[in-house]
mmCIF file of C-alpha atoms and ligand atoms in Angstrom:
data_model
loop_
_atom_site.group_PDB
_atom_site.id
_atom_site.type_symbol
_atom_site.label_atom_id
_atom_site.label_comp_id
_atom_site.label_asym_id
_atom_site.label_seq_id
_atom_site.Cartn_x
_atom_site.Cartn_y
_atom_site.Cartn_z
ATOM 1 C CA MET A 244 9.153 -28.973 62.747
ATOM 2 C CA SER A 245 11.812 -26.343 62.224
ATOM 3 C CA LEU A 246 15.589 -26.278 62.013
ATOM 4 C CA THR A 247 17.652 -23.254 62.935
ATOM 5 C CA LEU A 248 20.827 -22.630 60.985
ATOM 6 C CA GLN A 249 23.262 -20.161 62.472
ATOM 7 C CA PHE A 250 25.872 -18.639 60.206
ATOM 8 C CA ILE A 251 29.279 -17.758 61.658
ATOM 9 C CA PRO A 252 31.534 -15.651 59.465
ATOM 10 C CA TYR A 253 35.208 -16.574 59.609
ATOM 11 C CA GLN A 254 36.215 -13.296 61.243
ATOM 12 C CA GLU A 255 34.188 -14.300 64.311
ATOM 13 C CA ILE A 256 36.551 -17.185 65.010
ATOM 14 C CA GLU A 257 39.683 -15.882 63.353
ATOM 15 C CA ASN A 258 41.208 -14.453 66.514
ATOM 16 C CA LEU A 259 39.883 -17.026 68.948
ATOM 17 C CA SER A 260 42.100 -19.680 70.516
ATOM 18 C CA SER A 261 41.444 -23.278 69.506
ATOM 19 C CA LEU A 262 39.597 -23.763 72.761
ATOM 20 C CA GLY A 263 37.530 -20.638 72.143
ATOM 21 C CA ARG A 264 36.575 -21.807 68.667
ATOM 22 C CA ILE A 265 35.483 -25.211 69.881
ATOM 23 C CA ARG A 266 33.536 -23.675 72.768
ATOM 24 C CA LYS A 267 31.729 -21.319 70.434
ATOM 25 C CA LEU A 268 30.663 -24.101 68.063
ATOM 26 C CA LEU A 269 29.612 -26.511 70.792
ATOM 27 C CA ASN A 270 27.606 -23.883 72.676
ATOM 28 C CA ILE A 271 25.496 -23.186 69.606
ATOM 29 C CA VAL A 272 25.076 -26.877 68.794
ATOM 30 C CA LYS A 273 23.956 -27.558 72.349
ATOM 31 C CA GLU A 274 21.130 -25.051 71.794
ATOM 32 C CA LYS A 275 19.983 -27.530 69.130
ATOM 33 C CA LYS A 276 21.009 -25.281 66.276
ATOM 34 C CA ILE A 277 23.036 -26.142 63.206
ATOM 35 C CA VAL A 278 26.191 -24.129 62.661
ATOM 36 C CA LEU A 279 27.297 -23.031 59.219
ATOM 37 C CA LEU A 280 30.836 -21.833 59.700
ATOM 38 C CA GLU A 281 32.574 -19.970 56.940
ATOM 39 C CA GLY A 282 35.923 -21.695 56.455
ATOM 40 C CA ARG A 283 37.456 -24.560 58.358
ATOM 41 C CA LEU A 284 39.017 -25.506 61.631
ATOM 42 C CA LYS A 285 42.594 -26.682 61.658
ATOM 43 C CA LYS A 286 43.013 -30.465 61.490
ATOM 44 C CA GLU A 287 44.135 -30.584 65.118
ATOM 45 C CA GLU A 288 41.113 -28.503 66.103
ATOM 46 C CA GLU A 289 38.802 -30.966 64.394
ATOM 47 C CA ALA A 290 40.285 -33.756 66.520
ATOM 48 C CA GLU A 291 40.032 -31.530 69.594
ATOM 49 C CA LEU A 292 36.379 -30.817 68.771
ATOM 50 C CA ILE A 293 35.669 -34.550 68.757
ATOM 51 C CA LYS A 294 37.512 -34.982 72.071
ATOM 52 C CA THR A 295 35.617 -32.152 73.745
ATOM 53 C CA THR A 296 32.331 -33.470 72.338
ATOM 54 C CA MET A 297 33.059 -36.869 73.902
ATOM 55 C CA GLU A 298 33.782 -35.261 77.269
ATOM 56 C CA GLU A 299 30.414 -33.532 77.242
ATOM 57 C CA ILE A 300 28.125 -36.314 76.054
ATOM 58 C CA ASN A 301 25.280 -36.965 78.485
ATOM 59 C CA GLN A 302 21.570 -37.776 78.532
ATOM 60 C CA ASP A 303 20.656 -34.618 76.593
ATOM 61 C CA PHE A 304 23.685 -34.206 74.398
ATOM 62 C CA LYS A 305 24.402 -37.210 72.184
ATOM 63 C CA GLY A 306 27.233 -35.696 70.194
ATOM 64 C CA ILE A 307 27.590 -33.969 66.861
ATOM 65 C CA GLU A 308 27.455 -34.492 63.151
ATOM 66 C CA LEU A 309 30.235 -32.756 61.307
ATOM 67 C CA ALA A 310 31.046 -32.061 57.676
ATOM 68 C CA VAL A 311 33.674 -29.899 56.064
ATOM 69 C CA ILE A 312 33.288 -28.872 52.467
ATOM 70 C CA TYR A 313 36.364 -27.733 50.687
ATOM 71 C CA PRO A 314 36.907 -27.096 47.011
ATOM 72 C CA GLY A 315 38.854 -30.093 45.795
ATOM 73 C CA THR A 316 40.976 -30.271 42.690
ATOM 74 C CA GLN A 317 40.559 -33.934 41.828
ATOM 75 C CA ASN A 318 38.402 -33.612 38.752
ATOM 76 C CA LEU A 319 39.774 -30.401 37.321
ATOM 77 C CA ASP A 320 42.044 -29.865 34.350
ATOM 78 C CA PHE A 321 45.535 -28.522 34.962
ATOM 79 C CA VAL A 322 44.844 -24.792 34.632
ATOM 80 C CA ARG A 323 41.740 -24.838 36.777
ATOM 81 C CA LYS A 324 43.541 -26.997 39.296
ATOM 82 C CA LEU A 325 46.281 -24.397 39.592
ATOM 83 C CA ARG A 326 43.689 -21.664 40.006
ATOM 84 C CA VAL A 327 41.861 -23.483 42.799
ATOM 85 C CA GLN A 328 45.150 -24.308 44.526
ATOM 86 C CA PHE A 329 46.164 -20.662 44.285
ATOM 87 C CA ILE A 330 42.902 -19.466 45.825
ATOM 88 C CA ASN A 331 43.134 -22.119 48.536
ATOM 89 C CA ALA A 332 46.654 -21.011 49.410
ATOM 90 C CA LEU A 333 45.575 -17.373 49.473
ATOM 91 C CA LEU A 334 42.510 -17.832 51.629
ATOM 92 C CA GLY A 335 43.808 -20.657 53.823
ATOM 93 C CA ASP A 336 41.298 -21.805 56.388
ATOM 94 C CA ARG A 337 38.853 -19.111 55.314
ATOM 95 C CA GLN A 338 38.081 -21.245 52.286
ATOM 96 C CA GLY A 339 35.306 -23.825 52.452
ATOM 97 C CA LEU A 340 32.365 -24.396 54.750
ATOM 98 C CA THR A 341 31.968 -26.316 57.986
ATOM 99 C CA ILE A 342 28.645 -27.731 59.110
ATOM 100 C CA VAL A 343 28.205 -28.833 62.720
ATOM 101 C CA GLY A 344 24.887 -29.986 64.105
ATOM 102 C CA PRO A 345 23.551 -31.859 67.119
ATOM 103 C CA ALA A 346 23.375 -35.619 66.572
ATOM 104 C CA SER A 347 19.936 -35.555 68.201
ATOM 105 C CA ILE A 348 18.642 -33.694 65.142
ATOM 106 C CA ILE A 349 20.952 -34.632 62.286
ATOM 107 C CA LYS A 350 21.347 -38.333 61.750
ATOM 108 C CA GLU A 351 23.899 -38.118 59.021
ATOM 109 C CA ILE A 352 25.513 -35.646 56.684
ATOM 110 C CA LYS A 353 26.077 -37.272 53.320
ATOM 111 C CA LYS A 354 28.741 -35.606 51.367
ATOM 112 C CA ASP A 355 29.616 -36.557 47.867
ATOM 113 C CA PRO A 356 32.064 -34.181 46.275
ATOM 114 C CA ASN A 357 29.279 -32.145 44.697
ATOM 115 C CA ARG A 358 26.344 -32.476 47.031
ATOM 116 C CA ILE A 359 25.496 -32.234 50.710
ATOM 117 C CA GLN A 360 22.525 -33.939 52.276
ATOM 118 C CA LEU A 361 21.438 -33.432 55.863
ATOM 119 C CA LEU A 362 19.482 -36.479 56.941
ATOM 120 C CA THR A 363 17.338 -35.530 59.912
ATOM 121 C CA LEU A 364 15.770 -37.742 62.547
ATOM 122 C CA GLU A 365 11.990 -37.940 62.608
ATOM 123 C CA PRO A 366 10.605 -35.637 65.313
ATOM 124 C CA SER A 367 9.139 -38.613 67.195
ATOM 125 C CA LYS A 368 12.583 -40.127 67.643
ATOM 126 C CA ARG A 369 14.073 -36.814 68.749
ATOM 127 C CA GLN A 370 11.809 -36.743 71.763
ATOM 128 C CA SER A 371 12.810 -40.155 73.014
ATOM 129 C CA GLY A 372 15.949 -38.928 74.724
ATOM 130 C CA LYS A 373 13.973 -36.442 76.780
ATOM 131 C CA LYS A 374 11.284 -38.731 78.123
ATOM 132 C CA ARG A 375 13.671 -40.590 80.342
ATOM 133 C CA MET B 270 55.243 -18.992 65.665
ATOM 134 C CA LEU B 271 55.651 -20.778 68.961
ATOM 135 C CA SER B 272 53.516 -23.648 67.773
ATOM 136 C CA VAL B 273 55.683 -23.988 64.672
ATOM 137 C CA MET B 274 58.755 -24.223 66.889
ATOM 138 C CA LYS B 275 57.053 -26.728 69.107
ATOM 139 C CA LYS B 276 56.063 -28.831 66.150
ATOM 140 C CA PHE B 277 59.626 -28.767 64.882
ATOM 141 C CA VAL B 278 61.134 -29.713 68.230
ATOM 142 C CA ASN B 279 58.553 -32.464 68.656
ATOM 143 C CA LYS B 280 59.379 -33.839 65.279
ATOM 144 C CA VAL B 281 63.117 -33.809 65.868
ATOM 145 C CA PHE B 282 62.612 -35.555 69.183
ATOM 146 C CA ARG B 283 60.262 -38.077 67.706
ATOM 147 C CA ASN B 284 62.703 -38.883 64.946
ATOM 148 C CA LEU B 285 65.530 -39.224 67.465
ATOM 149 C CA PHE B 286 63.616 -41.752 69.487
ATOM 150 C CA ARG B 287 61.860 -43.409 66.607
ATOM 151 C CA LYS B 288 65.012 -45.233 65.562
ATOM 152 C CA LYS B 289 65.720 -46.608 68.995
ATOM 153 C CA SER B 290 62.341 -47.412 70.464
ATOM 154 C CA VAL B 291 60.053 -50.058 69.062
ATOM 155 C CA LEU B 292 58.032 -49.240 66.002
ATOM 156 C CA LYS B 293 54.377 -48.659 66.878
ATOM 157 C CA ILE B 294 51.799 -49.527 64.262
ATOM 158 C CA GLY B 295 48.317 -48.269 65.054
ATOM 159 C CA LEU B 296 44.943 -49.449 63.812
ATOM 160 C CA TYR B 297 42.561 -46.517 63.522
ATOM 161 C CA GLY B 298 39.128 -45.922 62.096
ATOM 162 C CA PRO B 299 35.454 -45.510 62.813
ATOM 163 C CA PRO B 300 33.709 -48.109 65.012
ATOM 164 C CA ASN B 301 32.945 -51.512 63.521
ATOM 165 C CA GLY B 302 35.346 -51.240 60.572
ATOM 166 C CA GLY B 303 37.201 -54.397 61.608
ATOM 167 C CA LYS B 304 40.273 -53.061 63.437
ATOM 168 C CA THR B 305 40.200 -55.769 66.089
ATOM 169 C CA THR B 306 39.426 -58.477 63.548
ATOM 170 C CA LEU B 307 42.502 -57.393 61.578
ATOM 171 C CA ALA B 308 44.573 -57.184 64.789
ATOM 172 C CA ASN B 309 43.504 -60.727 65.605
ATOM 173 C CA ARG B 310 44.450 -61.946 62.155
ATOM 174 C CA ILE B 311 47.913 -60.365 62.374
ATOM 175 C CA CYS B 312 48.456 -61.805 65.859
ATOM 176 C CA MET B 313 47.183 -65.258 64.866
ATOM 177 C CA ASP B 314 49.449 -65.284 61.795
ATOM 178 C CA TRP B 315 52.619 -64.255 63.639
ATOM 179 C CA LEU B 316 52.091 -65.014 67.332
ATOM 180 C CA GLY B 317 49.521 -67.772 67.228
ATOM 181 C CA GLU B 318 47.179 -65.984 69.621
ATOM 182 C CA GLU B 319 44.373 -63.456 69.402
ATOM 183 C CA MET B 320 44.560 -59.878 70.605
ATOM 184 C CA GLY B 321 41.034 -58.741 71.455
ATOM 185 C CA VAL B 322 37.314 -59.227 71.109
ATOM 186 C CA ALA B 323 35.487 -58.291 67.901
ATOM 187 C CA SER B 324 31.759 -57.698 67.906
ATOM 188 C CA PRO B 325 28.942 -56.592 65.609
ATOM 189 C CA ILE B 326 27.977 -53.994 68.231
ATOM 190 C CA GLU B 327 29.895 -50.736 67.837
ATOM 191 C CA HIS B 328 32.444 -49.595 70.410
ATOM 192 C CA GLU B 329 33.463 -53.086 71.405
ATOM 193 C CA THR B 330 37.017 -51.852 71.920
ATOM 194 C CA ARG B 331 36.898 -49.092 74.519
ATOM 195 C CA GLU B 332 40.502 -49.071 75.687
ATOM 196 C CA VAL B 333 43.673 -48.819 73.669
ATOM 197 C CA GLN B 334 45.239 -52.303 73.406
ATOM 198 C CA VAL B 335 48.918 -52.922 72.785
ATOM 199 C CA LYS B 336 50.457 -56.176 71.606
ATOM 200 C CA GLU B 337 54.215 -56.062 71.878
ATOM 201 C CA GLN B 338 56.953 -57.777 69.906
ATOM 202 C CA ILE B 339 55.350 -58.899 66.702
ATOM 203 C CA ASN B 340 57.880 -59.995 64.090
ATOM 204 C CA ILE B 341 56.786 -60.472 60.549
ATOM 205 C CA LYS B 342 59.027 -62.008 57.909
ATOM 206 C CA SER B 343 58.952 -62.320 54.190
ATOM 207 C CA GLY B 344 62.012 -63.648 52.339
ATOM 208 C CA ASN B 345 64.976 -61.931 53.932
ATOM 209 C CA ARG B 346 62.957 -58.975 55.168
ATOM 210 C CA GLU B 347 61.775 -58.688 58.707
ATOM 211 C CA ILE B 348 60.031 -56.009 60.730
ATOM 212 C CA SER B 349 59.297 -56.007 64.378
ATOM 213 C CA PHE B 350 56.721 -53.768 65.958
ATOM 214 C CA SER B 351 54.090 -53.222 68.623
ATOM 215 C CA LEU B 352 50.542 -53.365 67.334
ATOM 216 C CA VAL B 353 48.119 -50.855 68.813
ATOM 217 C CA ASP B 354 44.389 -51.536 68.457
ATOM 218 C CA THR B 355 42.354 -48.416 69.232
ATOM 219 C CA PRO B 356 38.709 -47.719 70.044
ATOM 220 C CA GLY B 357 36.679 -46.613 67.016
ATOM 221 C CA ILE B 358 36.476 -42.848 66.654
ATOM 222 C CA ALA B 359 33.010 -41.296 66.462
ATOM 223 C CA THR B 360 31.482 -37.830 66.797
ATOM 224 C CA LYS B 361 28.375 -39.120 68.573
ATOM 225 C CA ILE B 362 27.438 -41.911 70.944
ATOM 226 C CA ASP B 363 23.848 -42.726 71.845
ATOM 227 C CA TYR B 364 23.339 -45.434 74.447
ATOM 228 C CA GLU B 365 19.901 -46.154 72.998
ATOM 229 C CA ASN B 366 21.592 -47.698 69.968
ATOM 230 C CA PHE B 367 23.091 -50.289 72.308
ATOM 231 C CA VAL B 368 19.682 -50.926 73.883
ATOM 232 C CA ARG B 369 18.325 -51.542 70.399
ATOM 233 C CA LYS B 370 21.091 -54.127 69.896
ATOM 234 C CA GLY B 371 19.890 -56.002 72.960
ATOM 235 C CA LEU B 372 21.889 -54.596 75.870
ATOM 236 C CA SER B 373 20.128 -53.686 79.094
ATOM 237 C CA GLU B 374 19.627 -50.004 79.867
ATOM 238 C CA ASP B 375 22.413 -50.054 82.482
ATOM 239 C CA GLU B 376 24.841 -51.978 80.301
ATOM 240 C CA ALA B 377 24.122 -49.625 77.424
ATOM 241 C CA LYS B 378 24.754 -46.507 79.506
ATOM 242 C CA GLN B 379 27.954 -47.979 80.886
ATOM 243 C CA ARG B 380 29.134 -48.924 77.395
ATOM 244 C CA ALA B 381 28.370 -45.417 76.113
ATOM 245 C CA LYS B 382 30.309 -43.835 78.940
ATOM 246 C CA GLU B 383 33.324 -46.067 78.382
ATOM 247 C CA ALA B 384 33.066 -45.497 74.637
ATOM 248 C CA THR B 385 33.370 -41.715 75.016
ATOM 249 C CA LYS B 386 36.566 -42.207 77.042
ATOM 250 C CA GLY B 387 37.829 -44.655 74.434
ATOM 251 C CA VAL B 388 37.436 -42.120 71.631
ATOM 252 C CA ILE B 389 39.378 -39.541 73.649
ATOM 253 C CA ASP B 390 42.175 -42.058 74.298
ATOM 254 C CA ALA B 391 42.368 -43.086 70.673
ATOM 255 C CA ILE B 392 42.842 -39.447 69.658
ATOM 256 C CA LYS B 393 45.441 -38.869 72.378
ATOM 257 C CA TRP B 394 47.422 -41.892 71.180
ATOM 258 C CA LEU B 395 47.729 -40.495 67.661
ATOM 259 C CA ASP B 396 50.901 -38.704 68.711
ATOM 260 C CA ASN B 397 52.573 -41.999 69.717
ATOM 261 C CA MET B 398 52.144 -43.710 66.366
ATOM 262 C CA ASP B 399 54.910 -44.346 63.832
ATOM 263 C CA VAL B 400 52.724 -45.905 61.155
ATOM 264 C CA VAL B 401 48.930 -46.097 60.997
ATOM 265 C CA ILE B 402 46.604 -48.455 59.195
ATOM 266 C CA VAL B 403 43.238 -46.811 58.748
ATOM 267 C CA VAL B 404 40.604 -49.548 58.650
ATOM 268 C CA LEU B 405 37.422 -48.610 56.799
ATOM 269 C CA ASP B 406 34.350 -50.727 56.186
ATOM 270 C CA ALA B 407 34.284 -50.826 52.379
ATOM 271 C CA THR B 408 30.521 -51.299 52.370
ATOM 272 C CA ARG B 409 30.025 -47.872 53.925
ATOM 273 C CA ASP B 410 30.288 -44.276 52.700
ATOM 274 C CA PRO B 411 33.994 -43.338 52.783
ATOM 275 C CA TYR B 412 33.327 -39.587 52.728
ATOM 276 C CA SER B 413 32.354 -39.414 56.394
ATOM 277 C CA GLN B 414 34.040 -36.613 58.281
ATOM 278 C CA VAL B 415 35.485 -38.953 60.908
ATOM 279 C CA ASN B 416 37.521 -40.665 58.181
ATOM 280 C CA ILE B 417 38.670 -37.336 56.794
ATOM 281 C CA THR B 418 39.546 -35.992 60.243
ATOM 282 C CA ILE B 419 41.576 -39.088 61.171
ATOM 283 C CA ILE B 420 43.486 -39.126 57.899
ATOM 284 C CA GLY B 421 43.978 -35.353 57.976
ATOM 285 C CA ASN B 422 45.391 -35.497 61.489
ATOM 286 C CA LEU B 423 47.811 -38.249 60.505
ATOM 287 C CA ALA B 424 48.952 -36.162 57.542
ATOM 288 C CA ALA B 425 49.382 -33.113 59.790
ATOM 289 C CA ARG B 426 51.643 -35.238 62.013
ATOM 290 C CA ASP B 427 53.577 -36.701 59.073
ATOM 291 C CA ILE B 428 52.636 -40.242 60.048
ATOM 292 C CA PRO B 429 52.717 -42.730 57.138
ATOM 293 C CA VAL B 430 49.280 -44.159 56.389
ATOM 294 C CA LEU B 431 47.890 -47.215 54.665
ATOM 295 C CA ILE B 432 44.136 -47.244 54.112
ATOM 296 C CA VAL B 433 42.512 -50.641 54.204
ATOM 297 C CA GLY B 434 39.062 -51.136 52.674
ATOM 298 C CA ASN B 435 37.876 -54.053 54.770
ATOM 299 C CA LYS B 436 35.019 -56.544 54.292
ATOM 300 C CA VAL B 437 35.558 -57.101 50.548
ATOM 301 C CA ASP B 438 33.906 -60.494 51.044
ATOM 302 C CA ILE B 439 30.592 -58.630 51.184
ATOM 303 C CA ARG B 440 29.165 -57.997 47.751
ATOM 304 C CA LYS B 441 28.388 -54.308 48.173
ATOM 305 C CA ALA B 442 31.954 -53.489 49.243
ATOM 306 C CA ASP B 443 33.324 -50.709 47.057
ATOM 307 C CA VAL B 444 37.096 -50.207 47.348
ATOM 308 C CA LYS B 445 37.143 -47.963 44.270
ATOM 309 C CA LYS B 446 34.971 -45.456 46.075
ATOM 310 C CA ILE B 447 37.505 -45.295 48.918
ATOM 311 C CA LYS B 448 40.271 -44.744 46.369
ATOM 312 C CA ALA B 449 38.253 -41.925 44.829
ATOM 313 C CA ALA B 450 37.748 -40.341 48.244
ATOM 314 C CA PHE B 451 41.452 -40.512 49.173
ATOM 315 C CA PRO B 452 43.351 -40.345 45.894
ATOM 316 C CA GLN B 453 46.712 -39.433 47.457
ATOM 317 C CA TYR B 454 46.792 -42.616 49.570
ATOM 318 C CA ASP B 455 47.511 -46.279 49.101
ATOM 319 C CA VAL B 456 44.218 -48.117 49.470
ATOM 320 C CA LEU B 457 44.108 -51.892 49.738
ATOM 321 C CA GLY B 458 40.944 -53.994 49.713
ATOM 322 C CA ILE B 459 41.052 -56.903 52.162
ATOM 323 C CA SER B 460 38.846 -59.156 54.196
ATOM 324 C CA ALA B 461 40.226 -59.366 57.713
ATOM 325 C CA LYS B 462 37.680 -62.030 58.493
ATOM 326 C CA LYS B 463 38.245 -64.306 55.497
ATOM 327 C CA GLY B 464 41.907 -63.459 54.945
ATOM 328 C CA THR B 465 41.469 -62.129 51.414
ATOM 329 C CA SER B 466 44.575 -60.209 50.181
ATOM 330 C CA ILE B 467 46.273 -60.548 53.526
ATOM 331 C CA GLU B 468 49.613 -61.319 51.810
ATOM 332 C CA GLU B 469 49.342 -58.035 49.897
ATOM 333 C CA PHE B 470 48.591 -56.366 53.191
ATOM 334 C CA TYR B 471 51.835 -57.642 54.741
ATOM 335 C CA GLU B 472 53.715 -56.581 51.601
ATOM 336 C CA ALA B 473 52.311 -53.072 52.026
ATOM 337 C CA LEU B 474 53.376 -53.091 55.689
ATOM 338 C CA PHE B 475 56.951 -53.893 54.661
ATOM 339 C CA VAL B 476 56.958 -51.006 52.243
ATOM 340 C CA LEU B 477 55.495 -48.611 54.803
ATOM 341 C CA ALA B 478 57.405 -49.664 57.907
ATOM 342 C CA GLY B 479 60.456 -51.524 56.648
HETATM 343 N N1 GTP C 237 32.011 -59.799 56.467
HETATM 344 C C1 GTP C 237 33.047 -59.321 57.157
HETATM 345 N N2 GTP C 237 32.860 -58.922 58.427
HETATM 346 C C2 GTP C 237 33.913 -58.448 59.120
HETATM 347 C C3 GTP C 237 35.205 -58.346 58.531
HETATM 348 N N3 GTP C 237 36.043 -57.810 59.451
HETATM 349 C C4 GTP C 237 35.291 -57.596 60.561
HETATM 350 N N4 GTP C 237 34.020 -57.982 60.361
HETATM 351 C C5 GTP C 237 32.919 -57.918 61.320
HETATM 352 O O1 GTP C 237 32.642 -56.562 61.613
HETATM 353 C C6 GTP C 237 32.255 -56.414 62.979
HETATM 354 C C7 GTP C 237 33.178 -55.414 63.670
HETATM 355 O O2 GTP C 237 34.477 -55.946 63.739
HETATM 356 P P1 GTP C 237 35.528 -55.451 64.829
HETATM 357 O O3 GTP C 237 36.830 -56.084 64.492
HETATM 358 O O4 GTP C 237 34.990 -55.637 66.198
HETATM 359 O O5 GTP C 237 35.551 -53.894 64.472
HETATM 360 P P2 GTP C 237 36.373 -52.721 65.219
HETATM 361 O O6 GTP C 237 36.825 -51.809 64.154
HETATM 362 O O7 GTP C 237 37.414 -53.299 66.113
HETATM 363 O O8 GTP C 237 35.200 -52.041 66.055
HETATM 364 P P3 GTP C 237 35.303 -51.158 67.435
HETATM 365 O O9 GTP C 237 36.172 -51.872 68.372
HETATM 366 O O10 GTP C 237 33.888 -51.089 67.877
HETATM 367 O O11 GTP C 237 35.823 -49.828 67.018
HETATM 368 C C8 GTP C 237 32.343 -57.806 63.604
HETATM 369 O O12 GTP C 237 31.056 -58.363 63.596
HETATM 370 C C9 GTP C 237 33.277 -58.542 62.648
HETATM 371 O O13 GTP C 237 33.028 -59.938 62.630
HETATM 372 C C10 GTP C 237 35.374 -58.796 57.172
HETATM 373 O O14 GTP C 237 36.443 -58.744 56.573
HETATM 374 N N5 GTP C 237 34.257 -59.259 56.551
HETATM 375 MG MG1 MG C 238 37.720 -53.144 68.088
#
């Protein structure tokens, strides 16, 4: 079994409309690839991504798994907190990493503050949607 | 620039009407967290009737439900509001999960189709809310992106939020973990089913909406 990860640098979505961004991500995910997007969508775009995903769910496309990783400041001392906040403010949505994958392949993305786990479905189960 | 203006105008308008129209309190969260169970408890406590059907199978609520004119009182305080129970928000829906829970193939496909529409409606209704109670199953991982997206969208809209860690009657419930995941928010552990800490819940509602 193999998984394809496709990296999208932030500048590839920077000048796209919200719709364009969502389209780009969903098109790749529908090719059964996992997107690693540099940076983040806006909060409203995340909600829009879920809405569009719901509109397009069918026999072959069961939806997405989504995770956004963003440097938090919870466990830092004051000086380091300020530094991270400064960098976050400077880089805006360019900061962080967004992972989007097809739900038919990724069962769950577990995200503790310091660790990301992609739990995949066994290949046998992945087929089941296609047989019908 | 335009979107900033639009946001501003929207906000001014919303604040203008917020005072006059009825307060809308929304129940939001992932499927199966206990939104409808909590809605039923609130309605039983203050109206003496239930609001909707709860079920162990996800996506039981597939249409936004509104219960109007709920008045809650405590001492000399009183708030009156409409309660809005929403379909659970998910990023994926697989009808085969419903088949596994015992539904027929046709029922499962129908439920999945309605569930996708329900998620869309729930998201659309976000803009109508004045206060939102996010209902999370405290036995589950709070760091899921759906939770973060819901709470982030409420923050982006300046809607006051109370996070409820539900199902504290189950031993593996972990309200502290929810607090750690959302440190800037008020998090209250309750059991909608058993009624645990429901008085504290109403207290928190007064603070948030009163
Ligand atoms: N043990 C326990 N179970 C609960 C509690 N609250 C709800 N449940 C159960 O959790 C399941 C889901 O409850 P619902 O109220 O239907 O959940 P919901 O959030 O409305 O779910 P959707 O409508 O599918 O989004 C049901 O089997 C409830 O009986 C609780 O406090 N404790
Ligand atoms: Mg429900």
